[in-house]
Coordinates of C-alpha atoms in Angstrom, one line a residue:
X13 CA 73.8 227.6 151.0
X14 CA 72.3 230.4 153.0
X15 CA 70.1 232.5 150.4
X16 CA 69.7 236.2 150.3
X17 CA 67.6 237.9 152.7
X18 CA 64.8 240.5 152.6
X19 CA 62.9 242.7 155.1
X20 CA 59.2 242.5 155.8
X21 CA 57.2 245.3 154.6
X22 CA 55.4 247.3 157.4
X23 CA 51.4 248.3 157.1
X24 CA 49.5 251.2 158.2
X25 CA 47.1 251.1 161.2
X26 CA 44.2 253.3 160.7
X27 CA 43.6 255.9 163.5
X28 CA 41.1 256.1 165.9
X29 CA 37.9 258.5 165.3
X30 CA 35.3 260.3 167.6
X31 CA 31.7 260.5 167.3
X32 CA 29.3 259.9 164.4
X33 CA 31.9 260.9 161.5
X34 CA 34.4 258.4 162.9
X35 CA 31.6 255.7 163.3
X36 CA 30.5 256.4 159.6
X37 CA 34.4 256.1 158.3
X38 CA 34.6 253.0 160.2
X39 CA 31.8 251.5 158.3
X40 CA 33.1 252.7 154.8
X41 CA 36.6 251.2 155.4
X42 CA 35.1 248.3 156.6
X43 CA 32.6 248.0 153.5
X44 CA 35.7 248.6 151.1
X45 CA 37.9 246.1 152.8
X46 CA 35.1 243.5 152.6
X47 CA 34.5 244.1 148.5
X48 CA 37.8 242.2 147.6
X49 CA 37.3 239.5 150.0
X50 CA 33.8 238.6 148.7
X51 CA 35.3 239.3 145.0
X52 CA 38.0 236.3 145.9
X53 CA 35.4 234.3 147.4
X54 CA 33.2 234.4 144.4
X55 CA 35.4 235.4 141.2
X56 CA 37.8 233.3 139.1
X57 CA 38.2 229.5 139.0
X58 CA 40.4 229.4 142.2
X59 CA 38.6 232.1 143.9
X60 CA 41.3 234.6 144.0
X61 CA 41.5 238.3 143.4
X62 CA 42.5 239.1 139.9
X63 CA 44.2 242.4 139.4
X64 CA 42.4 244.6 136.9
X65 CA 39.7 242.1 136.4
X66 CA 37.8 238.9 137.0
X67 CA 39.2 235.6 137.1
X68 CA 39.5 233.1 134.4
X69 CA 40.8 229.8 134.3
X70 CA 43.5 229.6 131.6
X71 CA 44.7 231.1 128.1
X72 CA 42.0 232.8 126.4
X73 CA 40.5 234.7 129.7
X74 CA 41.8 238.3 130.2
X75 CA 42.6 240.0 133.3
X76 CA 40.8 243.1 132.6
X77 CA 40.3 244.5 129.3
X78 CA 43.3 243.5 127.2
X79 CA 45.4 246.6 126.8
X80 CA 44.2 248.8 129.5
X81 CA 46.8 247.3 132.2
X82 CA 46.3 247.8 135.9
X83 CA 47.3 250.7 138.0
X84 CA 50.4 250.3 139.9
X85 CA 50.6 251.4 143.6
X86 CA 54.1 252.2 143.4
X87 CA 54.7 254.2 140.1
X88 CA 51.4 255.0 139.3
X89 CA 51.6 254.1 135.8
X90 CA 49.6 251.5 133.9
X91 CA 51.2 247.9 134.1
X92 CA 49.6 245.2 131.9
X93 CA 51.9 242.4 133.1
X94 CA 49.9 241.8 136.4
X95 CA 47.7 238.8 136.6
X96 CA 46.2 237.2 139.7
X97 CA 47.1 238.1 143.1
X98 CA 45.2 237.2 146.1
X99 CA 48.3 236.8 148.4
X100 CA 51.4 238.9 148.1
X101 CA 54.5 237.3 148.8
X102 CA 57.1 238.9 151.5
X103 CA 59.7 240.1 148.9
X104 CA 60.6 240.7 145.4
X105 CA 60.6 238.1 142.6
X106 CA 63.6 238.2 140.2
X107 CA 62.8 236.6 136.6
X108 CA 64.5 236.1 133.0
X109 CA 62.9 236.3 129.9
X110 CA 65.1 234.3 127.4
X111 CA 64.5 236.5 124.2
X112 CA 62.7 234.3 121.7
X113 CA 59.3 234.5 120.0
X114 CA 58.8 231.5 117.8
X115 CA 61.5 231.8 115.3
X116 CA 62.3 235.5 116.1
X117 CA 64.7 237.3 118.4
X118 CA 63.2 239.4 121.2
X119 CA 64.8 241.3 124.2
X120 CA 66.3 239.5 126.7
X121 CA 65.4 240.8 130.1
X122 CA 65.7 240.4 133.7
X123 CA 63.1 242.0 136.0
X124 CA 62.6 242.8 139.4
X125 CA 58.9 242.5 140.4
X126 CA 57.7 243.9 143.8
X127 CA 55.0 241.7 145.9
X128 CA 52.0 244.0 144.3
X129 CA 53.2 243.2 140.9
X130 CA 54.5 246.9 140.2
X131 CA 58.1 246.5 138.4
X132 CA 61.1 247.7 140.5
X133 CA 63.3 247.5 137.4
X134 CA 64.2 246.3 134.3
X135 CA 67.7 245.0 133.1
X136 CA 68.0 244.8 129.5
X137 CA 70.7 242.2 128.4
X138 CA 70.0 242.7 125.0
X139 CA 71.3 246.2 125.1
X140 CA 74.4 245.1 126.6
X141 CA 75.4 242.8 123.5
X142 CA 73.9 239.7 125.0
X143 CA 71.8 237.1 123.0
X144 CA 70.2 234.4 125.4
X145 CA 69.3 235.1 129.0
X146 CA 68.9 232.1 131.1
X147 CA 69.4 231.2 134.8
X148 CA 69.8 233.7 137.6
X149 CA 71.0 232.8 141.3
X150 CA 71.6 235.2 144.1
X151 CA 74.8 234.9 145.4
X152 CA 76.0 235.1 149.2
X153 CA 78.1 238.1 148.3
X154 CA 75.2 240.2 147.5
X155 CA 75.6 240.0 143.6
X156 CA 73.5 238.2 141.0
X157 CA 75.0 235.2 139.0
X158 CA 73.6 235.2 135.6
X159 CA 73.9 232.7 132.5
X160 CA 74.0 234.4 129.1
X161 CA 75.2 234.0 125.8
X162 CA 76.9 235.9 122.9
X163 CA 76.9 234.2 119.6
X164 CA 78.9 230.9 119.8
X165 CA 80.0 231.3 123.4
X166 CA 78.6 231.2 126.8
X167 CA 78.9 234.3 129.3
X168 CA 78.8 234.5 132.9
X169 CA 77.5 237.8 134.7
X170 CA 77.4 239.3 138.1
X171 CA 75.0 241.9 138.2
X172 CA 74.6 244.6 141.4
X173 CA 70.8 244.0 142.3
X174 CA 70.9 247.5 143.5
X175 CA 71.9 249.1 140.5
X176 CA 71.4 246.7 137.8
X177 CA 74.7 247.3 136.6
X178 CA 77.1 244.6 135.6
X179 CA 79.8 243.7 138.1
X180 CA 81.9 241.3 136.0
X181 CA 81.6 239.6 132.7
X182 CA 83.4 236.6 132.1
X183 CA 83.2 234.8 128.5
X184 CA 84.1 230.7 128.9
X185 CA 86.0 229.5 126.1
X186 CA 84.9 226.5 124.5
X187 CA 81.4 226.4 126.4
X188 CA 78.8 227.1 123.9
X189 CA 74.9 227.9 125.1
X190 CA 75.3 227.2 128.8
X191 CA 71.8 227.2 130.3
X192 CA 73.0 227.4 133.9
X193 CA 75.9 228.4 136.0
X194 CA 76.2 227.9 140.0
X195 CA 79.0 229.2 142.1
X196 CA 80.4 226.2 144.3
X197 CA 82.7 227.8 146.4
X198 CA 86.7 228.2 146.2
X199 CA 86.1 231.0 143.0
X200 CA 84.8 227.6 141.2
X201 CA 81.5 227.8 138.8
X202 CA 80.0 224.4 137.5
X203 CA 78.4 224.9 134.3
X204 CA 77.0 222.5 131.5
X205 CA 78.1 222.7 127.9
X206 CA 75.5 221.1 125.0
X207 CA 77.5 222.3 122.3
X208 CA 77.8 219.9 119.5
X209 CA 81.0 217.7 120.1
X210 CA 81.2 218.4 123.8
X211 CA 78.3 217.6 125.7
X212 CA 79.8 218.0 129.1
X213 CA 79.5 219.0 132.7
X214 CA 82.5 221.5 133.5
X215 CA 84.0 223.1 136.5
X216 CA 85.7 226.2 136.1
X217 CA 88.4 228.0 138.2
X218 CA 88.1 231.7 138.1
X219 CA 91.4 232.5 139.8
X220 CA 93.3 230.1 137.5
X221 CA 91.0 231.0 134.5
X222 CA 90.6 227.2 133.2
X223 CA 88.7 224.3 133.5
X224 CA 89.7 222.2 135.9
X225 CA 87.3 219.3 135.8
X226 CA 84.8 218.1 133.1
X227 CA 82.5 214.8 132.7
X228 CA 81.5 213.9 129.0
X229 CA 78.6 211.9 127.9
X230 CA 80.9 210.4 125.2
X231 CA 82.7 208.5 127.7
X232 CA 79.2 207.1 129.0
X233 CA 77.5 205.7 125.7
X234 CA 76.7 202.6 127.8
X235 CA 74.1 204.8 129.3
X236 CA 73.6 207.7 126.7
X237 CA 73.6 205.8 123.4
X238 CA 74.4 207.7 120.0
X239 CA 71.2 206.2 118.8
X240 CA 69.4 207.9 121.8
X241 CA 68.4 211.4 122.6
X242 CA 68.7 214.0 119.8
X243 CA 70.6 213.3 116.4
X244 CA 74.4 212.8 117.5
X245 CA 76.5 215.8 116.5
X246 CA 73.2 218.1 116.5
X247 CA 72.1 218.8 119.8
X248 CA 72.5 215.3 121.0
X249 CA 72.1 215.5 124.9
X250 CA 70.8 219.2 125.3
X251 CA 71.9 218.9 129.0
X252 CA 70.6 222.1 130.4
X253 CA 71.1 222.1 134.2
X254 CA 73.3 221.5 136.9
X255 CA 73.5 222.0 140.5
X256 CA 75.6 220.8 143.4
X257 CA 73.3 218.9 145.7
X258 CA 75.9 218.1 148.5
X259 CA 79.5 218.6 148.4
X260 CA 81.0 216.9 145.4
X261 CA 77.7 215.6 144.0
X262 CA 76.0 217.3 141.0
X263 CA 72.6 216.6 139.7
X264 CA 72.3 217.1 136.1
X265 CA 69.6 217.6 133.7
X266 CA 70.0 215.3 130.4
X267 CA 66.9 216.9 128.5
X268 CA 67.1 215.0 125.3
X269 CA 67.4 211.6 127.2
X270 CA 64.5 212.5 129.6
X271 CA 66.4 211.8 132.6
X272 CA 67.9 213.5 135.7
X273 CA 71.2 212.2 137.0
X274 CA 73.5 212.4 140.0
X275 CA 77.4 212.4 139.3
X276 CA 80.0 212.0 142.0
X277 CA 82.6 214.6 141.2
X278 CA 85.7 212.7 142.5
X279 CA 84.9 209.1 141.1
X280 CA 82.6 210.2 138.0
X281 CA 80.3 207.3 138.9
X282 CA 76.7 207.9 138.1
X283 CA 74.9 207.7 141.7
X284 CA 71.3 207.4 140.4
X285 CA 69.3 208.2 137.6
X286 CA 65.6 209.3 137.3
X287 CA 63.9 208.5 134.1
X288 CA 65.0 207.0 131.1
X289 CA 64.8 208.1 127.2
X290 CA 61.4 208.4 125.9
X291 CA 60.0 207.2 128.9
X292 CA 57.6 209.9 128.8
X293 CA 55.5 208.8 131.7
X294 CA 58.2 209.8 134.0
X295 CA 59.6 212.9 132.3
X296 CA 59.5 214.6 128.8
X297 CA 62.4 216.9 127.9
X298 CA 62.5 218.4 131.5
X299 CA 64.3 221.5 132.8
X300 CA 65.6 222.9 136.2
X301 CA 65.4 219.9 138.8
X302 CA 65.7 221.0 142.2
X303 CA 66.9 218.3 144.8
X304 CA 64.9 218.6 148.3
X305 CA 65.3 216.6 151.4
X306 CA 62.0 215.4 152.9
X307 CA 61.3 213.5 156.3
X308 CA 64.5 211.4 157.4
X309 CA 66.7 212.7 154.6
X310 CA 64.3 211.0 151.9
X311 CA 65.9 212.5 148.6
X312 CA 63.2 214.3 146.4
X313 CA 63.1 215.9 143.1
X314 CA 61.0 218.7 142.1
X315 CA 61.0 219.3 138.1
X316 CA 59.5 221.3 135.4
X317 CA 58.5 218.3 133.4
X318 CA 58.2 220.7 130.2
X319 CA 57.1 218.7 127.4
X320 CA 54.2 216.9 129.7
X321 CA 53.3 220.4 130.4
X322 CA 53.4 219.9 134.0
X323 CA 55.2 220.3 137.2
X324 CA 56.2 216.7 139.2
X325 CA 57.8 215.6 142.2
X326 CA 59.6 212.4 143.1
X327 CA 60.7 210.8 146.4
X328 CA 63.4 208.3 146.2
X329 CA 62.5 205.3 148.5
X330 CA 64.4 202.2 149.0
X331 CA 66.5 202.9 145.9
X332 CA 63.1 203.6 143.8
X333 CA 61.3 206.6 142.5
X334 CA 58.0 207.2 143.5
X335 CA 55.8 210.1 142.2
X336 CA 54.4 212.0 145.1
X337 CA 52.8 215.2 143.4
X338 CA 51.9 216.6 140.0
X339 CA 50.7 220.2 139.0
X340 CA 49.0 220.2 135.6
X341 CA 46.3 221.9 133.7
X342 CA 45.2 225.5 134.0
X343 CA 47.1 226.6 130.7
X344 CA 50.6 225.2 131.8
X345 CA 52.3 225.2 128.6
X346 CA 56.1 223.8 128.7
X347 CA 57.1 225.1 132.0
X348 CA 60.7 225.7 132.4
X349 CA 61.3 226.0 136.1
X350 CA 59.6 225.3 139.6
X351 CA 60.9 226.3 143.0
X352 CA 59.5 225.2 146.4
X353 CA 59.1 228.3 148.6
X354 CA 59.4 228.0 152.4
X355 CA 55.8 228.5 152.7
X356 CA 55.0 225.3 151.0
X357 CA 54.1 227.0 147.6
X358 CA 55.6 226.6 144.4
X359 CA 56.8 229.4 142.2
X360 CA 56.5 228.1 138.5
X361 CA 58.0 229.8 135.3
X362 CA 55.8 228.8 132.3
X363 CA 57.4 229.3 129.1
X364 CA 55.0 229.3 126.8
X365 CA 52.3 230.6 129.2
X366 CA 54.4 233.9 129.0
X367 CA 54.1 234.1 132.9
X368 CA 55.4 233.2 136.4
X369 CA 52.9 232.0 138.8
X370 CA 52.9 231.2 142.3
X371 CA 50.7 228.3 143.1
X372 CA 49.5 226.3 146.4
X373 CA 50.2 222.7 147.0
X374 CA 46.4 222.1 145.9
X375 CA 46.7 224.1 142.6
X376 CA 45.6 227.8 143.2
X377 CA 47.3 230.5 141.8
X378 CA 47.8 233.2 144.2
X379 CA 50.4 235.6 142.5
X380 CA 51.1 236.0 138.9
X381 CA 53.1 238.1 136.6
X382 CA 53.1 238.1 132.8
X383 CA 56.8 237.7 131.1
X384 CA 56.7 237.8 127.4
X385 CA 58.5 236.2 125.5
X386 CA 59.7 232.7 126.8
X387 CA 60.6 233.4 130.5
X388 CA 63.3 230.9 131.7
X389 CA 63.8 231.3 135.3
X390 CA 62.5 232.9 138.5
X391 CA 63.8 233.3 142.1
X392 CA 62.2 234.8 145.2
X393 CA 64.6 237.3 147.1
X394 CA 65.3 236.2 150.4
X395 CA 65.1 232.2 149.7
X396 CA 67.7 230.0 148.6
X397 CA 68.7 229.7 144.6
X398 CA 66.4 226.8 143.8
X399 CA 64.3 224.9 146.4
X400 CA 64.0 225.3 150.2
X401 CA 60.5 224.6 150.9
X402 CA 59.0 221.3 152.2
X403 CA 58.0 218.2 150.3
X404 CA 54.5 217.8 149.5
X405 CA 54.6 214.2 151.6
X406 CA 55.7 216.6 154.7
X407 CA 52.7 218.8 153.6
X408 CA 50.3 215.7 153.3
X409 CA 49.6 217.3 149.7
X410 CA 50.5 214.2 147.5
X411 CA 48.3 213.5 144.4
X412 CA 47.4 215.2 141.1
X413 CA 46.1 218.7 141.5
X414 CA 44.8 221.0 138.6
X415 CA 46.0 224.5 138.6
X416 CA 43.3 227.0 138.9
X417 CA 42.8 230.8 139.3
X418 CA 45.1 232.1 136.7
X419 CA 43.9 235.3 135.1
X420 CA 44.7 233.9 131.7
X421 CA 46.0 235.9 128.8
X422 CA 45.5 236.7 125.3
X423 CA 48.3 238.0 122.6
X424 CA 47.0 241.5 122.6
X425 CA 47.6 241.6 126.8
X426 CA 51.2 240.1 126.2
X427 CA 51.9 242.4 123.3
X428 CA 51.1 245.4 125.9
X429 CA 53.0 243.8 128.7
X430 CA 56.2 243.4 126.3
X431 CA 55.9 246.8 124.9
X432 CA 55.5 248.1 128.8
X433 CA 58.7 246.1 129.8
X434 CA 60.7 247.1 126.9
X435 CA 59.8 250.9 127.1
X436 CA 60.5 250.8 131.1
X437 CA 62.3 254.0 131.9
X438 CA 62.3 253.8 135.6
X439 CA 65.9 252.4 135.7
X440 CA 67.6 248.9 135.9
X441 CA 67.7 248.6 139.8
X442 CA 66.2 245.0 140.6
X443 CA 65.8 244.9 144.3
X444 CA 64.9 247.8 146.8
X445 CA 67.0 248.7 149.6
X446 CA 65.2 246.8 152.3
X447 CA 65.9 243.6 150.6
X448 CA 69.2 243.9 149.8
X449 CA 71.9 241.4 151.1
X450 CA 75.5 240.6 151.3
X451 CA 78.2 243.2 150.1
X452 CA 76.6 244.2 146.7
X453 CA 78.9 246.3 144.5
X454 CA 81.8 244.5 146.0
X455 CA 84.3 242.0 145.1
X456 CA 85.2 242.3 141.1
X457 CA 86.6 245.3 140.0
X458 CA 85.6 246.1 136.5
X459 CA 84.3 244.3 133.3
X460 CA 85.8 241.9 131.3
X461 CA 85.5 243.1 127.5
X462 CA 86.8 239.8 125.8
X463 CA 88.1 236.8 125.6
X464 CA 88.0 234.1 128.5
X465 CA 87.8 237.2 130.7
X466 CA 88.9 237.5 134.2
X467 CA 87.5 239.4 137.2
X468 CA 90.1 238.8 139.9
X469 CA 87.3 238.7 142.6
X470 CA 86.0 236.0 145.0
X471 CA 82.6 234.8 145.4
X472 CA 82.9 234.8 149.0
X473 CA 80.9 237.3 151.1
X474 CA 79.0 237.1 154.5
X475 CA 76.2 235.0 154.8
X476 CA 73.2 236.7 154.4
X477 CA 70.0 236.3 156.2
X478 CA 66.7 234.8 155.2
X479 CA 63.0 236.2 155.1
X480 CA 61.2 234.3 157.7
X481 CA 58.3 232.0 156.4
X482 CA 54.8 233.3 156.7
X483 CA 53.5 232.9 160.3
X484 CA 50.4 231.1 159.1
X485 CA 52.5 228.4 157.8
X486 CA 52.5 226.3 154.6
X487 CA 49.2 226.9 152.4
X488 CA 47.5 224.2 151.3
X489 CA 45.0 225.9 149.0
X490 CA 41.5 227.2 149.2
X491 CA 40.0 230.4 150.6
X492 CA 40.5 230.0 154.4
X493 CA 42.5 233.2 155.1
X494 CA 40.3 234.9 152.8
X495 CA 37.0 233.8 154.9
X496 CA 38.9 234.6 158.0
X497 CA 39.3 238.1 156.8
X498 CA 35.9 238.5 155.7
X499 CA 34.6 237.3 159.2
X500 CA 37.0 240.2 160.7
X501 CA 35.6 242.8 158.3
X502 CA 31.9 241.9 158.9
X503 CA 32.4 242.0 162.8
X504 CA 33.9 245.6 161.9
X505 CA 30.6 246.4 160.1
X506 CA 28.4 245.5 162.7
X507 CA 30.3 247.3 165.2
X508 CA 30.4 250.5 163.0
X509 CA 26.4 250.2 162.4
X510 CA 25.9 249.8 166.3
X511 CA 28.1 252.9 167.1
X512 CA 26.2 254.9 164.4
X513 CA 22.8 253.8 166.1
X514 CA 24.3 254.7 169.7
X515 CA 25.4 258.3 168.5
X516 CA 22.1 258.7 166.2

């Protein structure tokens, strides 16, 4: 599936000056530009620039003074949610916050975050009557497909990213607490139902307003025994994610059985399995696996290995799974999502780390935004939903890497960030004009208000364009780009000094 597109942002070039004043100006500009590069090379565990303060290496290290925030260049307001930013992405990041703090209920939010960490807008789903907020996927027609709930029932929303308003709201009868929903064409959605007594994968046809296919775990107790997983009848499978990885094949995350499986829609056979119940060396109550094809079509799974506090990648070679890459440490705490980006970095949603981070293949944090409480999913506008980047074998970055360079956090800072997001009065728009794709605002007419719901629309739309990858190619970590920038700036300083001497 082709992902939504976004435009590149242009910069401003300084004008040329004359005489001594121009040379002095050039010297000042060069020195100012050199300052963050030097800080990046010397500050923080990962060598990154930290917005609002000095770098740290994990929880307990605070970006700047807790509660003081950082200045947002777009809104001019103080934004305490920004962590490390040493490499700005090309486009907006969309993220969802589930709405839970320990045993308490907090606001369920969807946030658009600009490359520099400033907030584009906040969509408060609690204000619309929803309970939990889970997965978000950009759709080809320009809408956002969002999995949410109301008490006892799953709700599928389509949200216009240009306004943050609901294009449609559909309640799925007899589907309880579905964490994920994907559009698969022909006005069909595939979702998962972990409700007690159901434990199934479901295909729902919006035109016919009915379930047209299901796969029940109860019919496969040879693989999923009642004595395994969670208590039978009380969150037995906790099936939490489904993706169509090719036509008619669904990859499904079975959290309580510590495994991911591939199901053939036509035959209902299990084609392959990654992991097994209680084999925690492979997976431990994972979330949101993504399927990537590596060299020569090698099947690869990137997964947030939640209870192992890591992100892990496996390649399937000759029918066997080989662990090829691990990201761990640096304060990772029950990650919920991991997407491989076109530049080779990985966008990680760290649930109990209360943050979304972009990490290089070697483990360096280059972009970070705090997300209290319990973020669930993050997507980069202009990329496919899920992962579309290279595998770590293609990048020659196999092995175990420790995450480094996070600004860290403390509770006071996260409290400030939560107050900032819930008190946001800058509107619910999520994506700026130059990054919109498809035909936002089209398709469905009106909002369903009860029952099973129908929007009478279609999920089809014109194929969007994608944001091209960075010209410098995949990043393998380290500070090479910053070193190069420092050399250029240093040469500018030398030239400016020489000009002053010539004119002195």
